Amino acid sequence: MNTTWETHKFEHYIFSLLLAVEVIMSFTFLGYMHIPPISITTAYIPIVIIACLFGPAESSLAGLLFGLGSLYKASATYVMPADAVFSPFRSDFPIGSILLSVGTRVLFGFLLGCLFQLARKSKRKNLCKLLITIAAPKLHALLVYTAMGLLFPSLGFNILSIFILKKATSSSCRSVLRSFWRLTSCITVPLSRPIKTRSMNTKTPPTGLQRLVSCLGA
């Protein structure tokens, strides 16, 4: 029972740390690149890691923080003009802005958590996690631009905007994805490696975070 409590305590520390990173990236300039016509964000990265390590509930909470940060940043005057639709204080459709900035990010976190849960049940866990990681930025862009097309059609953004804006941001996104995949590989690969238990009588399988700590300490 004590070991289980310590394990949960450690997981809470990791979760809180990732939430803190999400808050820093979402509410500061660190998670955004101001490239016309609309700002590009990398603040979804902690959400992907949380979805991989935990589940839909935790990643949805991270998505909520991301959405609130996006709403806060869009309310500033130094962002791109098209970013105003993410703020209920600067757009003509406040409810639509809340759904766009907060609703899509919560849905993004929930979907990612569900996808990673399915990946854990697959026979090729690492391959599935790799594919989900690669698809995560596109999934986020798909949700955001689809919502923009439905809620704010006058801006001209839709699903095709994912590919239109790709040329302007390809180099930045590639560098971000390379850094993100290296970080994700350090986390997801050790999760699949078993560790030896010192006690001969204990048959309780180690958790994913215990495996991670064991592999990093080896």
XYZ file of C-alpha atoms in Angstrom:
218
model
C 0.000 0.000 0.000
C 2.874 2.361 0.834
C 4.530 1.666 -2.531
C 1.278 2.384 -4.339
C 0.842 5.657 -2.470
C 4.396 6.733 -3.275
C 3.845 5.856 -6.938
C 0.702 7.959 -7.125
C 2.466 10.773 -5.322
C 5.270 10.742 -7.892
C 2.761 10.716 -10.747
C 1.039 13.741 -9.232
C 4.356 15.571 -9.157
C 4.982 14.802 -12.841
C 1.459 15.815 -13.792
C 1.731 19.079 -11.845
C 5.084 19.828 -13.473
C 3.660 19.308 -16.965
C 0.661 21.476 -16.130
C 3.042 24.203 -14.986
C 4.898 23.960 -18.305
C 1.569 24.214 -20.120
C 0.616 27.338 -18.172
C 3.980 28.969 -18.909
C 3.754 28.196 -22.619
C 0.076 29.176 -22.922
C 0.155 32.445 -20.987
C 3.528 33.770 -22.217
C 5.272 34.288 -25.552
C 7.087 30.945 -25.243
C 4.232 28.966 -26.788
C 3.477 31.203 -29.763
C 5.079 32.310 -33.005
C 3.532 35.505 -34.388
C 3.580 34.807 -38.128
C 1.023 36.570 -40.367
C -1.854 36.121 -40.931
C -2.402 34.256 -37.642
C -0.196 33.236 -34.738
C 1.144 29.676 -34.688
C 1.262 27.875 -31.352
C 3.420 25.109 -29.932
C 1.638 25.079 -26.571
C -0.013 21.771 -27.443
C 3.242 19.869 -26.789
C 2.687 19.352 -23.019
C -0.832 18.151 -23.798
C 0.539 15.389 -26.021
C 2.971 14.293 -23.302
C 0.234 14.324 -20.642
C -2.077 12.332 -22.923
C 0.692 9.776 -23.470
C 1.556 9.368 -19.772
C -1.885 9.667 -18.197
C -5.288 9.704 -19.897
C -8.184 11.681 -21.390
C -9.198 13.407 -18.144
C -5.722 14.782 -17.455
C -5.093 15.811 -21.063
C -8.511 17.513 -21.197
C -7.545 19.564 -18.138
C -4.296 20.543 -19.867
C -6.328 21.467 -22.946
C -8.533 23.675 -20.767
C -5.464 25.555 -19.525
C -4.229 25.877 -23.091
C -7.570 27.291 -24.188
C -7.704 29.807 -21.354
C -4.169 30.891 -22.184
C -5.097 31.274 -25.829
C -8.098 33.393 -24.874
C -5.905 35.547 -22.646
C -3.210 36.026 -25.291
C -5.756 36.860 -27.993
C -7.094 39.679 -25.828
C -3.756 41.517 -26.141
C -3.171 44.108 -28.848
C 0.274 42.950 -30.017
C -0.909 39.651 -31.539
C -1.869 39.087 -35.165
C -5.167 40.722 -36.317
C -6.814 37.371 -37.024
C -6.109 36.273 -33.440
C -8.898 38.583 -32.243
C -11.489 35.877 -32.971
C -10.026 33.823 -30.106
C -10.961 36.546 -27.607
C -14.597 37.136 -26.560
C -13.591 40.716 -25.715
C -12.415 41.563 -29.248
C -14.744 39.579 -31.512
C -18.360 40.101 -32.544
C -19.317 36.579 -31.451
C -18.113 36.060 -27.840
C -19.622 32.595 -27.408
C -18.022 31.480 -30.664
C -14.662 32.816 -29.478
C -14.904 30.810 -26.262
C -15.796 27.672 -28.198
C -12.916 28.319 -30.573
C -10.210 29.080 -28.041
C -11.270 26.810 -25.160
C -13.641 24.220 -26.610
C -11.372 23.045 -29.418
C -8.386 22.690 -27.067
C -10.357 20.658 -24.513
C -11.599 18.432 -27.327
C -8.037 18.143 -28.629
C -6.781 16.943 -25.245
C -9.653 14.501 -24.844
C -9.176 12.970 -28.297
C -5.436 12.614 -27.766
C -5.983 10.909 -24.426
C -8.383 8.442 -26.037
C -5.984 7.749 -28.911
C -3.085 7.034 -26.569
C -5.318 4.769 -24.490
C -6.057 2.741 -27.612
C -2.350 2.721 -28.470
C -1.505 1.137 -25.103
C -3.781 -1.789 -25.966
C -2.169 -2.297 -29.365
C 0.471 -4.937 -30.066
C 2.701 -2.276 -31.629
C 2.516 0.368 -28.940
C 5.584 2.371 -29.951
C 4.542 2.536 -33.602
C 1.045 3.698 -32.667
C 2.438 6.330 -30.298
C 4.770 7.547 -33.028
C 1.897 7.916 -35.489
C -0.233 9.745 -32.919
C 2.655 12.073 -32.131
C 3.132 12.906 -35.809
C -0.596 13.438 -36.320
C -1.091 15.575 -33.174
C -0.200 18.971 -34.758
C -2.466 18.236 -37.724
C -5.286 17.173 -35.421
C -4.981 20.422 -33.488
C -4.928 22.481 -36.686
C -7.891 20.524 -38.059
C -10.028 21.239 -34.998
C -9.084 24.923 -34.811
C -9.460 25.774 -38.506
C -12.671 23.779 -38.838
C -14.137 25.677 -35.883
C -12.963 28.971 -37.381
C -14.624 28.120 -40.667
C -17.908 27.266 -38.952
C -18.001 30.050 -36.351
C -16.239 32.841 -38.275
C -16.704 32.112 -42.005
C -15.956 35.717 -42.979
C -12.256 35.192 -42.174
C -11.904 32.630 -44.942
C -10.234 29.941 -42.814
C -11.262 26.308 -43.248
C -9.783 22.808 -43.374
C -7.734 23.736 -46.444
C -5.996 26.443 -44.398
C -3.917 23.675 -42.821
C -2.163 23.159 -46.138
C -2.190 26.798 -47.289
C -0.346 27.987 -44.189
C 2.029 25.042 -44.308
C 4.532 26.780 -46.588
C 4.887 29.787 -44.295
C 5.498 27.724 -41.186
C 7.109 24.517 -42.473
C 10.639 25.240 -41.245
C 9.465 26.330 -37.790
C 7.151 23.350 -37.415
C 9.848 20.891 -38.497
C 12.253 22.151 -35.845
C 9.541 22.014 -33.193
C 8.507 18.490 -34.179
C 12.118 17.263 -34.140
C 12.612 18.599 -30.624
C 9.246 17.247 -29.526
C 9.854 13.768 -30.919
C 13.223 13.516 -29.172
C 11.539 14.453 -25.913
C 8.612 12.097 -26.479
C 10.954 9.215 -27.406
C 12.766 9.612 -24.097
C 9.421 9.182 -22.354
C 7.518 6.629 -24.423
C 10.337 4.164 -25.197
C 11.254 3.490 -21.532
C 7.590 2.895 -20.734
C 7.683 -0.378 -22.661
C 10.829 -1.728 -20.967
C 10.273 -3.990 -17.966
C 12.390 -3.554 -14.843
C 13.462 -6.124 -12.291
C 11.813 -5.999 -8.882
C 14.119 -6.535 -5.968
C 11.537 -8.340 -3.896
C 10.985 -11.989 -4.829
C 7.555 -12.002 -3.237
C 6.191 -8.870 -4.917
C 4.341 -9.540 -8.157
C 2.877 -6.076 -8.620
C 3.900 -4.811 -12.085
C 5.699 -1.454 -12.106
C 3.915 1.565 -13.471
C 5.019 3.421 -16.566
C 6.604 6.219 -14.565
C 8.517 3.717 -12.421
C 9.926 2.203 -15.600
C 10.878 5.639 -16.838
C 12.746 6.477 -13.627
C 14.459 3.089 -13.635
C 15.643 3.454 -17.230
C 16.828 7.028 -16.735
C 18.739 6.005 -13.642
C 20.375 3.000 -15.346
